[in-house]
Amino acid sequence: MSNQADAGPEITATPYHLGIIMDGNGRWAKARGLPRAAGHQAGVDNIKRILEHCVQRGVKVLSIYAFSTENWGRPPEEVSGLMRLLGLTIQRQLNELHKNGVRILHSGRLEGIHPQLQKQILHALEVTRNNERITLNVAFNYGGRAEIVDAVRHIIRDGVRPEDLTEQVLSSYLYTADLPDPDLIVRTGGEWRLSNFLIWQAAYAEYYTTPTFWPEFDENELDKALIEYGQRE
Ligand code: IPE
Ligand code: IPE
Ligand code: MG
């Protein structure tokens, strides 16, 4: 622990719901002469550290962008590697996440994901559904536009009358129906894009980007984002 005098500005506000676009795994690996898959593994390993730090800082919901609908366009070996990685991570980490009071949610389309992996995802949601320490919302096979299209389809199927359709009603048809909107979106890897992440929900969110690649985005980096968030409010 460094003493307060050289600690610089403090965190003066905490986002209830933090969204993170975990970008830069590939570049992180490349800079080390490693295959991209090693970057994705390092990226997964980093989730635990940031999730725990979120708990320490009082964040109640962490949404992470893990696989976008556009990511299907990557080389097939990379796509299958990312699918396998999610399955393995659920296998290896579910017990510990559950023990640590983490409620897991999924945002995204289950359709299109291998049936075995779908089962694993649903199992993870079921096991952790009553946990309250923090919510980890995993955006996987997620696209903000696809989410809105899915919501509108569902609304039409339910026979909602045009005059009854409000922003609130539409929100309640999104994958994130039970969650408040994100207060802060952080993107690692230096880009200034949302890349189709929570586009409806983040309409009023603060946005923060850092050139740091996701695998090396640590507690201190998160604190920097939280400090800036506090200064904006
Ligand atoms: C983000 O890292 C992880 C996923 C999109 C799955 P990237 O794989 O996009 O890494 P860069 O942007 O190529 O460095
Ligand atoms: C955003 O990163 C998606 C995820 C982090 C899962 P990408 O690397 O896929 O986004 P673009 O291609 O830079 O927009
Ligand atoms: Mg990228």
CSV table of C-alpha atoms and ligand atoms in Angstrom, one decimal, residues 21-23 65-68 71 74 187 191 193 195, ligand 2:
chain,number,residue,atom,x,y,z
A,21,ILE,CA,-14.4,-4.2,-24.1
A,22,MET,CA,-11.5,-6.6,-23.6
A,23,ASP,CA,-9.4,-5.8,-26.7
A,65,TYR,CA,-17.3,-8.4,-24.2
A,66,ALA,CA,-15.8,-11.8,-24.9
A,67,PHE,CA,-17.0,-12.7,-28.5
A,68,SER,CA,-18.9,-10.5,-30.9
A,71,ASN,CA,-15.9,-12.2,-34.5
A,74,ARG,CA,-12.1,-14.4,-38.0
A,187,ARG,CA,-12.1,-0.3,-23.7
A,191,GLU,CA,-9.6,2.0,-30.0
A,193,ARG,CA,-15.1,2.4,-30.9
A,195,SER,CA,-17.8,-2.2,-31.8
B,2,IPE,C1,-14.3,-6.0,-29.8
B,2,IPE,O1,-13.0,-6.3,-30.3
B,2,IPE,C2,-15.0,-7.3,-29.5
B,2,IPE,C3,-14.5,-8.0,-28.3
B,2,IPE,C4,-13.6,-7.5,-27.5
B,2,IPE,C5,-15.1,-9.3,-28.1
B,2,IPE,P1,-12.7,-6.5,-31.8
B,2,IPE,O2,-11.2,-6.5,-31.9
B,2,IPE,O3,-13.4,-7.7,-32.3
B,2,IPE,O4,-13.3,-5.2,-32.5
B,2,IPE,P2,-12.9,-4.4,-33.7
B,2,IPE,O5,-12.8,-5.4,-34.9
B,2,IPE,O6,-11.7,-3.7,-33.4
B,2,IPE,O7,-14.1,-3.4,-33.9
